[in-house]
PDB file of C-alpha atoms in Angstrom:
ATOM      1  CA  MET A   1       0.017  -0.067  -0.010  1.00 91.00           C
ATOM      2  CA  ARG A   2       1.445   3.399  -1.066  1.00 92.00           C
ATOM      3  CA  THR A   3       2.271   5.675   2.050  1.00 93.00           C
ATOM      4  CA  SER A   4       0.384   8.843   2.501  1.00 94.00           C
ATOM      5  CA  GLN A   5       3.500  10.865   1.496  1.00 95.00           C
ATOM      6  CA  GLU A   6       3.683   8.735  -1.976  1.00 96.00           C
ATOM      7  CA  MET A   7      -0.228   9.609  -2.466  1.00 97.00           C
ATOM      8  CA  MET A   8       0.376  13.182  -1.892  1.00 97.00           C
ATOM      9  CA  ASP A   9       3.262  12.994  -4.023  1.00 97.00           C
ATOM     10  CA  VAL A  10       1.504  11.736  -6.865  1.00 97.00           C
ATOM     11  CA  ILE A  11      -1.734  14.007  -6.178  1.00 98.00           C
ATOM     12  CA  LEU A  12       0.255  17.355  -6.033  1.00 97.00           C
ATOM     13  CA  GLY A  13       2.788  16.032  -8.724  1.00 97.00           C
ATOM     14  CA  THR A  14       0.156  15.799 -11.270  1.00 97.00           C
ATOM     15  CA  ALA A  15      -1.304  19.209 -10.309  1.00 98.00           C
ATOM     16  CA  LYS A  16       1.720  21.201 -10.759  1.00 97.00           C
ATOM     17  CA  GLN A  17       2.829  19.489 -13.747  1.00 97.00           C
ATOM     18  CA  ASP A  18      -0.524  19.994 -15.358  1.00 97.00           C
ATOM     19  CA  ALA A  19      -0.946  23.862 -16.475  1.00 97.00           C
ATOM     20  CA  ARG A  20      -4.620  23.332 -16.505  1.00 97.00           C
ATOM     21  CA  VAL A  21      -4.831  22.817 -12.924  1.00 97.00           C
ATOM     22  CA  ARG A  22      -4.647  26.073 -10.986  1.00 98.00           C
ATOM     23  CA  ALA A  23      -5.332  25.050  -7.312  1.00 98.00           C
ATOM     24  CA  VAL A  24      -5.945  22.021  -5.009  1.00 98.00           C
ATOM     25  CA  ILE A  25      -7.787  21.808  -1.722  1.00 98.00           C
ATOM     26  CA  MET A  26      -7.756  18.677   0.495  1.00 97.00           C
ATOM     27  CA  ASN A  27     -11.467  18.067   2.319  1.00 96.00           C
ATOM     28  CA  GLY A  28     -12.756  15.336   4.766  1.00 93.00           C
ATOM     29  CA  SER A  29     -11.284  13.095   7.326  1.00 93.00           C
ATOM     30  CA  ARG A  30      -7.689  13.881   6.408  1.00 95.00           C
ATOM     31  CA  VAL A  31      -7.646  17.470   7.359  1.00 95.00           C
ATOM     32  CA  ASN A  32      -9.734  16.868  10.412  1.00 92.00           C
ATOM     33  CA  PRO A  33      -7.763  17.419  13.342  1.00 90.00           C
ATOM     34  CA  LEU A  34     -10.324  15.260  15.716  1.00 89.00           C
ATOM     35  CA  VAL A  35      -9.942  12.150  13.502  1.00 88.00           C
ATOM     36  CA  THR A  36      -7.505   9.426  14.056  1.00 88.00           C
ATOM     37  CA  PRO A  37      -5.781   8.569  10.882  1.00 87.00           C
ATOM     38  CA  ASP A  38      -6.012   5.076   9.531  1.00 89.00           C
ATOM     39  CA  ARG A  39      -5.246   3.258   5.963  1.00 87.00           C
ATOM     40  CA  PHE A  40      -8.884   3.544   5.033  1.00 91.00           C
ATOM     41  CA  GLN A  41      -9.133   7.213   4.783  1.00 92.00           C
ATOM     42  CA  ASP A  42     -10.009   8.583   1.352  1.00 95.00           C
ATOM     43  CA  TYR A  43      -8.146  11.347  -0.205  1.00 97.00           C
ATOM     44  CA  ASP A  44     -10.911  14.042  -0.832  1.00 97.00           C
ATOM     45  CA  ILE A  45      -9.047  16.108  -3.234  1.00 98.00           C
ATOM     46  CA  VAL A  46     -10.765  19.132  -5.393  1.00 98.00           C
ATOM     47  CA  TYR A  47      -8.625  20.333  -8.595  1.00 98.00           C
ATOM     48  CA  PHE A  48      -9.793  23.748  -9.718  1.00 98.00           C
ATOM     49  CA  VAL A  49      -9.169  23.606 -13.369  1.00 97.00           C
ATOM     50  CA  SER A  50      -9.116  26.104 -16.270  1.00 96.00           C
ATOM     51  CA  ASP A  51     -10.699  23.799 -18.715  1.00 94.00           C
ATOM     52  CA  ILE A  52     -12.766  20.985 -17.399  1.00 94.00           C
ATOM     53  CA  GLU A  53     -14.098  19.632 -20.898  1.00 94.00           C
ATOM     54  CA  SER A  54     -10.443  18.695 -21.725  1.00 94.00           C
ATOM     55  CA  PHE A  55     -10.066  16.355 -18.956  1.00 96.00           C
ATOM     56  CA  THR A  56     -13.703  14.718 -19.316  1.00 94.00           C
ATOM     57  CA  ARG A  57     -13.237  13.995 -22.987  1.00 93.00           C
ATOM     58  CA  ASP A  58     -10.685  11.420 -22.283  1.00 94.00           C
ATOM     59  CA  HIS A  59     -10.979   9.774 -18.718  1.00 95.00           C
ATOM     60  CA  SER A  60      -7.635   7.758 -19.231  1.00 95.00           C
ATOM     61  CA  TRP A  61      -5.867  10.546 -17.802  1.00 97.00           C
ATOM     62  CA  VAL A  62      -6.666   9.608 -14.318  1.00 97.00           C
ATOM     63  CA  ASP A  63      -4.302   6.486 -14.816  1.00 97.00           C
ATOM     64  CA  VAL A  64      -1.569   8.586 -13.514  1.00 97.00           C
ATOM     65  CA  PHE A  65      -2.921   8.039 -10.129  1.00 97.00           C
ATOM     66  CA  GLY A  66      -2.215   4.252  -9.988  1.00 96.00           C
ATOM     67  CA  GLU A  67      -3.885   0.929 -10.825  1.00 97.00           C
ATOM     68  CA  ARG A  68      -7.552   0.939 -10.094  1.00 97.00           C
ATOM     69  CA  LEU A  69      -9.707  -1.619  -8.593  1.00 97.00           C
ATOM     70  CA  ILE A  70     -12.710   0.137  -9.638  1.00 97.00           C
ATOM     71  CA  MET A  71     -13.834   3.796 -10.490  1.00 97.00           C
ATOM     72  CA  GLN A  72     -17.275   5.590 -10.387  1.00 95.00           C
ATOM     73  CA  MET A  73     -18.163   8.831 -12.030  1.00 95.00           C
ATOM     74  CA  PRO A  74     -21.460   9.850 -10.630  1.00 92.00           C
ATOM     75  CA  ASP A  75     -21.781  13.004 -12.894  1.00 90.00           C
ATOM     76  CA  ALA A  76     -22.043  10.800 -15.898  1.00 88.00           C
ATOM     77  CA  MET A  77     -24.202   8.048 -14.153  1.00 82.00           C
ATOM     78  CA  GLN A  78     -27.978   7.804 -14.815  1.00 70.00           C
ATOM     79  CA  LEU A  79     -28.227   6.414 -11.630  1.00 66.00           C
ATOM     80  CA  TYR A  80     -27.174   9.922  -9.891  1.00 60.00           C
ATOM     81  CA  SER A  81     -29.068  11.646 -12.462  1.00 58.00           C
ATOM     82  CA  GLY A  82     -25.959  12.230 -14.076  1.00 54.00           C
ATOM     83  CA  ASP A  83     -26.201  13.762 -17.562  1.00 55.00           C
ATOM     84  CA  GLY A  84     -23.469  16.349 -18.027  1.00 54.00           C
ATOM     85  CA  SER A  85     -25.792  18.920 -17.213  1.00 63.00           C
ATOM     86  CA  ASN A  86     -23.355  20.635 -15.002  1.00 80.00           C
ATOM     87  CA  PRO A  87     -20.288  21.702 -17.209  1.00 82.00           C
ATOM     88  CA  HIS A  88     -18.236  23.187 -14.360  1.00 91.00           C
ATOM     89  CA  ARG A  89     -17.831  20.093 -11.972  1.00 93.00           C
ATOM     90  CA  PHE A  90     -17.167  16.528 -12.575  1.00 95.00           C
ATOM     91  CA  ALA A  91     -15.964  13.726  -9.966  1.00 96.00           C
ATOM     92  CA  TYR A  92     -13.892  10.757 -10.292  1.00 97.00           C
ATOM     93  CA  LEU A  93     -14.115   8.253  -7.338  1.00 97.00           C
ATOM     94  CA  MET A  94     -11.250   5.973  -7.413  1.00 98.00           C
ATOM     95  CA  GLN A  95     -10.396   2.870  -5.329  1.00 98.00           C
ATOM     96  CA  PHE A  96      -6.982   1.510  -6.288  1.00 97.00           C
ATOM     97  CA  THR A  97      -5.641  -2.195  -6.010  1.00 97.00           C
ATOM     98  CA  ASP A  98      -3.326  -1.272  -2.990  1.00 95.00           C
ATOM     99  CA  GLY A  99      -6.070  -0.052  -0.875  1.00 95.00           C
ATOM    100  CA  ASN A 100      -5.978   3.753  -1.418  1.00 96.00           C
ATOM    101  CA  ARG A 101      -8.663   5.678  -2.598  1.00 97.00           C
ATOM    102  CA  ILE A 102      -8.909   9.233  -4.228  1.00 98.00           C
ATOM    103  CA  ASP A 103     -12.163  11.138  -4.458  1.00 98.00           C
ATOM    104  CA  LEU A 104     -11.119  13.569  -6.957  1.00 98.00           C
ATOM    105  CA  THR A 105     -13.619  16.602  -8.125  1.00 97.00           C
ATOM    106  CA  LEU A 106     -12.776  18.913 -10.842  1.00 97.00           C
ATOM    107  CA  ILE A 107     -14.356  22.452 -10.372  1.00 97.00           C
ATOM    108  CA  THR A 108     -13.892  25.020 -13.099  1.00 96.00           C
ATOM    109  CA  THR A 109     -11.872  28.321 -11.745  1.00 96.00           C
ATOM    110  CA  ALA A 110     -14.592  30.289 -13.202  1.00 93.00           C
ATOM    111  CA  HIS A 111     -17.177  28.925 -10.581  1.00 93.00           C
ATOM    112  CA  LEU A 112     -15.426  28.822  -7.350  1.00 94.00           C
ATOM    113  CA  PRO A 113     -17.840  27.920  -4.272  1.00 91.00           C
ATOM    114  CA  ASP A 114     -19.301  30.789  -2.810  1.00 90.00           C
ATOM    115  CA  LYS A 115     -18.200  29.122   0.549  1.00 93.00           C
ATOM    116  CA  PHE A 116     -15.936  26.386   1.123  1.00 95.00           C
ATOM    117  CA  ASP A 117     -16.464  23.496   3.392  1.00 94.00           C
ATOM    118  CA  SER A 118     -14.970  24.003   6.938  1.00 95.00           C
ATOM    119  CA  LEU A 119     -12.778  20.850   6.351  1.00 95.00           C
ATOM    120  CA  SER A 120     -10.946  22.375   3.811  1.00 96.00           C
ATOM    121  CA  LYS A 121      -7.131  22.717   3.331  1.00 96.00           C
ATOM    122  CA  VAL A 122      -5.206  24.595   0.660  1.00 97.00           C
ATOM    123  CA  LEU A 123      -2.554  22.358  -0.710  1.00 97.00           C
ATOM    124  CA  LEU A 124      -1.493  24.451  -3.830  1.00 97.00           C
ATOM    125  CA  ASP A 125      -2.594  27.828  -5.390  1.00 97.00           C
ATOM    126  CA  LYS A 126      -0.900  29.046  -8.284  1.00 97.00           C
ATOM    127  CA  ASP A 127      -2.439  32.180  -8.801  1.00 96.00           C
ATOM    128  CA  GLY A 128      -3.878  33.183  -5.539  1.00 95.00           C
ATOM    129  CA  ILE A 129      -7.548  32.439  -6.369  1.00 96.00           C
ATOM    130  CA  ILE A 130      -8.446  30.589  -2.972  1.00 95.00           C
ATOM    131  CA  PRO A 131      -9.617  33.083  -0.476  1.00 93.00           C
ATOM    132  CA  PHE A 132      -8.192  32.933   3.062  1.00 93.00           C
ATOM    133  CA  LEU A 133      -9.478  29.877   4.878  1.00 93.00           C
ATOM    134  CA  PRO A 134      -9.504  29.455   8.643  1.00 93.00           C
ATOM    135  CA  GLU A 135      -7.688  26.192   9.806  1.00 94.00           C
ATOM    136  CA  ALA A 136      -9.620  23.039   8.810  1.00 94.00           C
ATOM    137  CA  ASN A 137     -12.219  22.112  11.333  1.00 94.00           C
ATOM    138  CA  ASP A 138     -15.495  20.297  11.583  1.00 93.00           C
ATOM    139  CA  SER A 139     -17.949  22.898  12.552  1.00 94.00           C
ATOM    140  CA  ASP A 140     -20.006  22.439   9.036  1.00 94.00           C
ATOM    141  CA  TYR A 141     -20.912  19.011  10.379  1.00 94.00           C
ATOM    142  CA  HIS A 142     -21.759  19.615  13.885  1.00 97.00           C
ATOM    143  CA  VAL A 143     -25.522  18.264  14.951  1.00 97.00           C
ATOM    144  CA  LYS A 144     -27.802  21.230  14.514  1.00 97.00           C
ATOM    145  CA  LYS A 145     -30.306  22.119  17.316  1.00 97.00           C
ATOM    146  CA  PRO A 146     -33.684  21.180  15.466  1.00 97.00           C
ATOM    147  CA  SER A 147     -36.625  23.339  15.588  1.00 97.00           C
ATOM    148  CA  GLU A 148     -39.615  22.277  17.436  1.00 95.00           C
ATOM    149  CA  LYS A 149     -41.680  21.677  14.498  1.00 96.00           C
ATOM    150  CA  ASP A 150     -38.584  19.525  13.129  1.00 96.00           C
ATOM    151  CA  PHE A 151     -38.594  17.508  16.642  1.00 96.00           C
ATOM    152  CA  ALA A 152     -42.336  16.748  16.145  1.00 95.00           C
ATOM    153  CA  ALA A 153     -41.998  15.885  12.486  1.00 96.00           C
ATOM    154  CA  CYS A 154     -39.397  13.217  13.229  1.00 96.00           C
ATOM    155  CA  SER A 155     -41.458  11.955  15.918  1.00 96.00           C
ATOM    156  CA  ASN A 156     -44.571  11.566  13.803  1.00 95.00           C
ATOM    157  CA  GLU A 157     -42.468  10.098  10.828  1.00 97.00           C
ATOM    158  CA  PHE A 158     -41.041   7.457  13.208  1.00 97.00           C
ATOM    159  CA  TRP A 159     -44.416   6.393  14.715  1.00 97.00           C
ATOM    160  CA  TRP A 160     -46.221   6.602  11.507  1.00 97.00           C
ATOM    161  CA  VAL A 161     -43.866   4.533   9.385  1.00 97.00           C
ATOM    162  CA  SER A 162     -43.364   1.933  12.079  1.00 98.00           C
ATOM    163  CA  THR A 163     -47.294   0.961  11.526  1.00 97.00           C
ATOM    164  CA  TYR A 164     -45.815  -0.249   8.076  1.00 98.00           C
ATOM    165  CA  VAL A 165     -43.339  -2.377   9.516  1.00 98.00           C
ATOM    166  CA  ALA A 166     -46.096  -3.972  11.632  1.00 98.00           C
ATOM    167  CA  LYS A 167     -48.180  -4.473   8.790  1.00 97.00           C
ATOM    168  CA  GLY A 168     -45.342  -6.116   6.839  1.00 97.00           C
ATOM    169  CA  LEU A 169     -44.370  -8.506   9.336  1.00 97.00           C
ATOM    170  CA  TRP A 170     -47.834  -9.657   9.862  1.00 96.00           C
ATOM    171  CA  ARG A 171     -48.338 -10.385   6.371  1.00 96.00           C
ATOM    172  CA  ARG A 172     -44.965 -11.891   6.512  1.00 96.00           C
ATOM    173  CA  GLU A 173     -43.715  -9.633   3.629  1.00 97.00           C
ATOM    174  CA  LEU A 174     -40.200  -9.372   4.815  1.00 97.00           C
ATOM    175  CA  PRO A 175     -38.564  -7.298   2.173  1.00 97.00           C
ATOM    176  CA  TYR A 176     -41.265  -4.678   2.436  1.00 98.00           C
ATOM    177  CA  ALA A 177     -40.762  -4.896   6.429  1.00 97.00           C
ATOM    178  CA  LYS A 178     -37.189  -4.465   6.224  1.00 97.00           C
ATOM    179  CA  ALA A 179     -37.306  -1.816   3.939  1.00 97.00           C
ATOM    180  CA  MET A 180     -39.496   0.194   6.016  1.00 98.00           C
ATOM    181  CA  MET A 181     -37.654  -0.543   9.288  1.00 98.00           C
ATOM    182  CA  GLU A 182     -34.206   0.139   8.045  1.00 97.00           C
ATOM    183  CA  GLY A 183     -35.089   2.894   5.895  1.00 97.00           C
ATOM    184  CA  PRO A 184     -37.708   5.674   7.194  1.00 97.00           C
ATOM    185  CA  VAL A 185     -37.805   4.380  10.842  1.00 98.00           C
ATOM    186  CA  ARG A 186     -34.220   3.957  11.320  1.00 98.00           C
ATOM    187  CA  ASN A 187     -33.594   7.382   9.682  1.00 98.00           C
ATOM    188  CA  MET A 188     -35.784   8.970  12.217  1.00 98.00           C
ATOM    189  CA  LEU A 189     -34.372   6.910  15.263  1.00 98.00           C
ATOM    190  CA  GLU A 190     -30.685   7.849  14.079  1.00 98.00           C
ATOM    191  CA  ARG A 191     -31.875  11.535  13.630  1.00 98.00           C
ATOM    192  CA  MET A 192     -33.237  11.732  17.172  1.00 98.00           C
ATOM    193  CA  ILE A 193     -29.792  10.011  18.528  1.00 98.00           C
ATOM    194  CA  ALA A 194     -27.992  12.771  16.897  1.00 98.00           C
ATOM    195  CA  TRP A 195     -30.183  15.355  18.558  1.00 98.00           C
ATOM    196  CA  TYR A 196     -29.704  13.516  21.704  1.00 98.00           C
ATOM    197  CA  ILE A 197     -25.791  13.313  21.357  1.00 98.00           C
ATOM    198  CA  GLY A 198     -26.125  17.164  20.463  1.00 98.00           C
ATOM    199  CA  THR A 199     -27.853  18.180  23.540  1.00 97.00           C
ATOM    200  CA  LYS A 200     -25.129  16.438  25.758  1.00 97.00           C
ATOM    201  CA  ASN A 201     -22.482  18.222  23.671  1.00 97.00           C
ATOM    202  CA  GLU A 202     -23.905  21.950  23.323  1.00 96.00           C
ATOM    203  CA  PHE A 203     -24.287  21.036  19.628  1.00 97.00           C
ATOM    204  CA  GLY A 204     -20.620  21.166  19.292  1.00 96.00           C
ATOM    205  CA  VAL A 205     -19.829  17.936  17.885  1.00 96.00           C
ATOM    206  CA  SER A 206     -20.356  15.882  14.701  1.00 96.00           C
ATOM    207  CA  VAL A 207     -21.669  12.354  14.773  1.00 96.00           C
ATOM    208  CA  GLY A 208     -20.182  11.484  11.441  1.00 94.00           C
ATOM    209  CA  SER A 209     -22.006  10.083   8.317  1.00 92.00           C
ATOM    210  CA  GLN A 210     -24.988   7.584   8.830  1.00 93.00           C
ATOM    211  CA  GLY A 211     -23.809   8.062  13.008  1.00 95.00           C
ATOM    212  CA  LYS A 212     -20.532   6.384  12.355  1.00 95.00           C
ATOM    213  CA  TYR A 213     -19.350   8.114  15.924  1.00 95.00           C
ATOM    214  CA  PHE A 214     -22.407   7.233  17.967  1.00 97.00           C
ATOM    215  CA  GLU A 215     -20.428   4.550  19.900  1.00 97.00           C
ATOM    216  CA  TYR A 216     -18.026   7.402  21.067  1.00 96.00           C
ATOM    217  CA  TYR A 217     -20.880   9.437  22.497  1.00 97.00           C
ATOM    218  CA  LEU A 218     -23.332   7.376  23.923  1.00 97.00           C
ATOM    219  CA  ASP A 219     -23.053   5.717  27.293  1.00 97.00           C
ATOM    220  CA  GLN A 220     -22.613   1.828  27.208  1.00 97.00           C
ATOM    221  CA  ALA A 221     -26.196   1.080  28.260  1.00 97.00           C
ATOM    222  CA  THR A 222     -27.671   3.405  25.190  1.00 97.00           C
ATOM    223  CA  TRP A 223     -25.243   2.033  22.769  1.00 98.00           C
ATOM    224  CA  ASN A 224     -26.120  -1.559  23.616  1.00 98.00           C
ATOM    225  CA  ALA A 225     -29.848  -0.515  23.365  1.00 97.00           C
ATOM    226  CA  TYR A 226     -28.946   0.871  19.894  1.00 98.00           C
ATOM    227  CA  VAL A 227     -27.000  -2.346  18.842  1.00 97.00           C
ATOM    228  CA  ALA A 228     -30.021  -4.313  19.868  1.00 97.00           C
ATOM    229  CA  THR A 229     -32.072  -2.610  16.973  1.00 97.00           C
ATOM    230  CA  PHE A 230     -30.044  -4.527  14.418  1.00 96.00           C
ATOM    231  CA  THR A 231     -31.744  -7.711  13.542  1.00 94.00           C
ATOM    232  CA  ASP A 232     -31.267 -10.597  10.942  1.00 93.00           C
ATOM    233  CA  GLY A 233     -34.168 -12.006   8.554  1.00 92.00           C
ATOM    234  CA  SER A 234     -36.065 -13.893  11.141  1.00 95.00           C
ATOM    235  CA  TYR A 235     -39.423 -12.436  11.488  1.00 96.00           C
ATOM    236  CA  GLU A 236     -39.559 -12.833  15.400  1.00 96.00           C
ATOM    237  CA  ASN A 237     -36.002 -11.010  15.652  1.00 97.00           C
ATOM    238  CA  CYS A 238     -37.630  -8.269  13.363  1.00 97.00           C
ATOM    239  CA  TRP A 239     -40.386  -7.815  15.812  1.00 97.00           C
ATOM    240  CA  ARG A 240     -37.863  -7.615  18.548  1.00 97.00           C
ATOM    241  CA  GLY A 241     -35.693  -5.320  16.764  1.00 97.00           C
ATOM    242  CA  LEU A 242     -38.889  -2.914  16.029  1.00 98.00           C
ATOM    243  CA  PHE A 243     -39.825  -2.669  19.613  1.00 98.00           C
ATOM    244  CA  ALA A 244     -36.110  -2.193  20.559  1.00 98.00           C
ATOM    245  CA  MET A 245     -36.224   1.091  18.286  1.00 98.00           C
ATOM    246  CA  CYS A 246     -39.684   2.038  19.914  1.00 97.00           C
ATOM    247  CA  ASP A 247     -38.144   1.912  23.478  1.00 97.00           C
ATOM    248  CA  LEU A 248     -34.794   3.591  22.436  1.00 97.00           C
ATOM    249  CA  PHE A 249     -36.823   6.301  20.668  1.00 97.00           C
ATOM    250  CA  ILE A 250     -38.955   6.988  23.630  1.00 95.00           C
ATOM    251  CA  LYS A 251     -35.952   7.013  26.011  1.00 95.00           C
ATOM    252  CA  ILE A 252     -33.700   9.246  24.391  1.00 96.00           C
ATOM    253  CA  GLY A 253     -36.326  11.146  22.646  1.00 96.00           C
ATOM    254  CA  GLY A 254     -38.185  12.050  26.009  1.00 95.00           C
ATOM    255  CA  GLU A 255     -34.510  13.151  27.525  1.00 96.00           C
ATOM    256  CA  THR A 256     -33.703  15.258  24.305  1.00 97.00           C
ATOM    257  CA  ALA A 257     -37.517  17.013  24.626  1.00 96.00           C
ATOM    258  CA  GLU A 258     -36.823  17.840  28.036  1.00 96.00           C
ATOM    259  CA  SER A 259     -33.164  19.361  27.166  1.00 97.00           C
ATOM    260  CA  LEU A 260     -34.792  21.382  24.382  1.00 97.00           C
ATOM    261  CA  HIS A 261     -38.099  22.304  26.343  1.00 95.00           C
ATOM    262  CA  TYR A 262     -40.047  20.261  23.739  1.00 95.00           C
ATOM    263  CA  HIS A 263     -43.015  18.015  23.760  1.00 88.00           C
ATOM    264  CA  PRO A 264     -41.934  14.223  24.213  1.00 85.00           C
ATOM    265  CA  PRO A 265     -42.138  12.245  21.256  1.00 79.00           C
ATOM    266  CA  VAL A 266     -44.159   9.729  22.716  1.00 77.00           C
ATOM    267  CA  GLU A 267     -47.072   8.185  20.821  1.00 83.00           C
ATOM    268  CA  MET A 268     -48.246   5.472  23.392  1.00 88.00           C
ATOM    269  CA  GLN A 269     -51.357   4.474  21.355  1.00 93.00           C
ATOM    270  CA  VAL A 270     -49.242   3.607  18.542  1.00 95.00           C
ATOM    271  CA  TYR A 271     -46.911   1.661  20.451  1.00 95.00           C
ATOM    272  CA  GLU A 272     -49.900  -0.416  21.865  1.00 95.00           C
ATOM    273  CA  TYR A 273     -51.174  -0.767  18.351  1.00 96.00           C
ATOM    274  CA  LEU A 274     -47.907  -2.388  17.393  1.00 97.00           C
ATOM    275  CA  GLU A 275     -48.182  -4.751  20.249  1.00 96.00           C
ATOM    276  CA  LYS A 276     -51.889  -5.505  19.220  1.00 96.00           C
ATOM    277  CA  VAL A 277     -50.704  -6.305  15.637  1.00 96.00           C
ATOM    278  CA  ARG A 278     -47.777  -8.315  16.785  1.00 96.00           C
ATOM    279  CA  ARG A 279     -50.208 -10.851  18.832  1.00 95.00           C
ATOM    280  CA  MET A 280     -52.945 -10.692  16.060  1.00 92.00           C
ATOM    281  CA  PRO A 281     -53.038 -14.529  14.751  1.00 91.00           C
ATOM    282  CA  GLN A 282     -52.437 -15.174  10.941  1.00 80.00           C
ATOM    283  CA  LYS A 283     -55.221 -15.601   8.521  1.00 67.00           C
TER     284      LYS A 283
END
């Protein structure tokens, strides 16, 4: 596996040698002082270029970065509604055979962002086009305090879609039940957990993408309760997981509501309905 120095040498060496590349910024975890470095950290790189079309007409130019295991170009994929409609931006997501990964975004110099990500570090600026940036920090990713309206909407969505899960489990429609459970219901649970962590830390921390830092901020009992919400494909275990989600939502939602002086997100009539459906005999 190439070292970080070797990777930076090829990233910056390519930029320095190519007159079309006018500036380079690094984003993400590699410039976050709060993240412990490891071998799986991506190199989140932005090249600000004078002419983007000269790069995208022949994608083989990225071969310079190394032997690739796989590459994705989301701006050129219909899966991501990519149709070339933004001529000023293009991304190459590259996983290399040696384990390194570069997420490289090209942006035209004529369309510099109005605001730069707080996790940004200037690596190269040939023309002085990048404005002064403060030292990289994760402030853009801190959990934001919800409004009372957003808090109530999260609660409503959690309990509303939980009835879909129950219906799917009773009908023995596992794909549907799991999609509802691991989609909308879990999304609302994890949103509430993020707010819960935010209240404990004065909304001054980031829980990471998909809550990947939850374990660092939750006490052991709450973390164990969260882990218990993950289930296999057994219908009985899915029922247990659903009620584990409900119990945790009630607990952390109540504490969060108290901290924010909001109405608690408890819908006991829905909880009781879920229990009735679980006990309901199959036809």
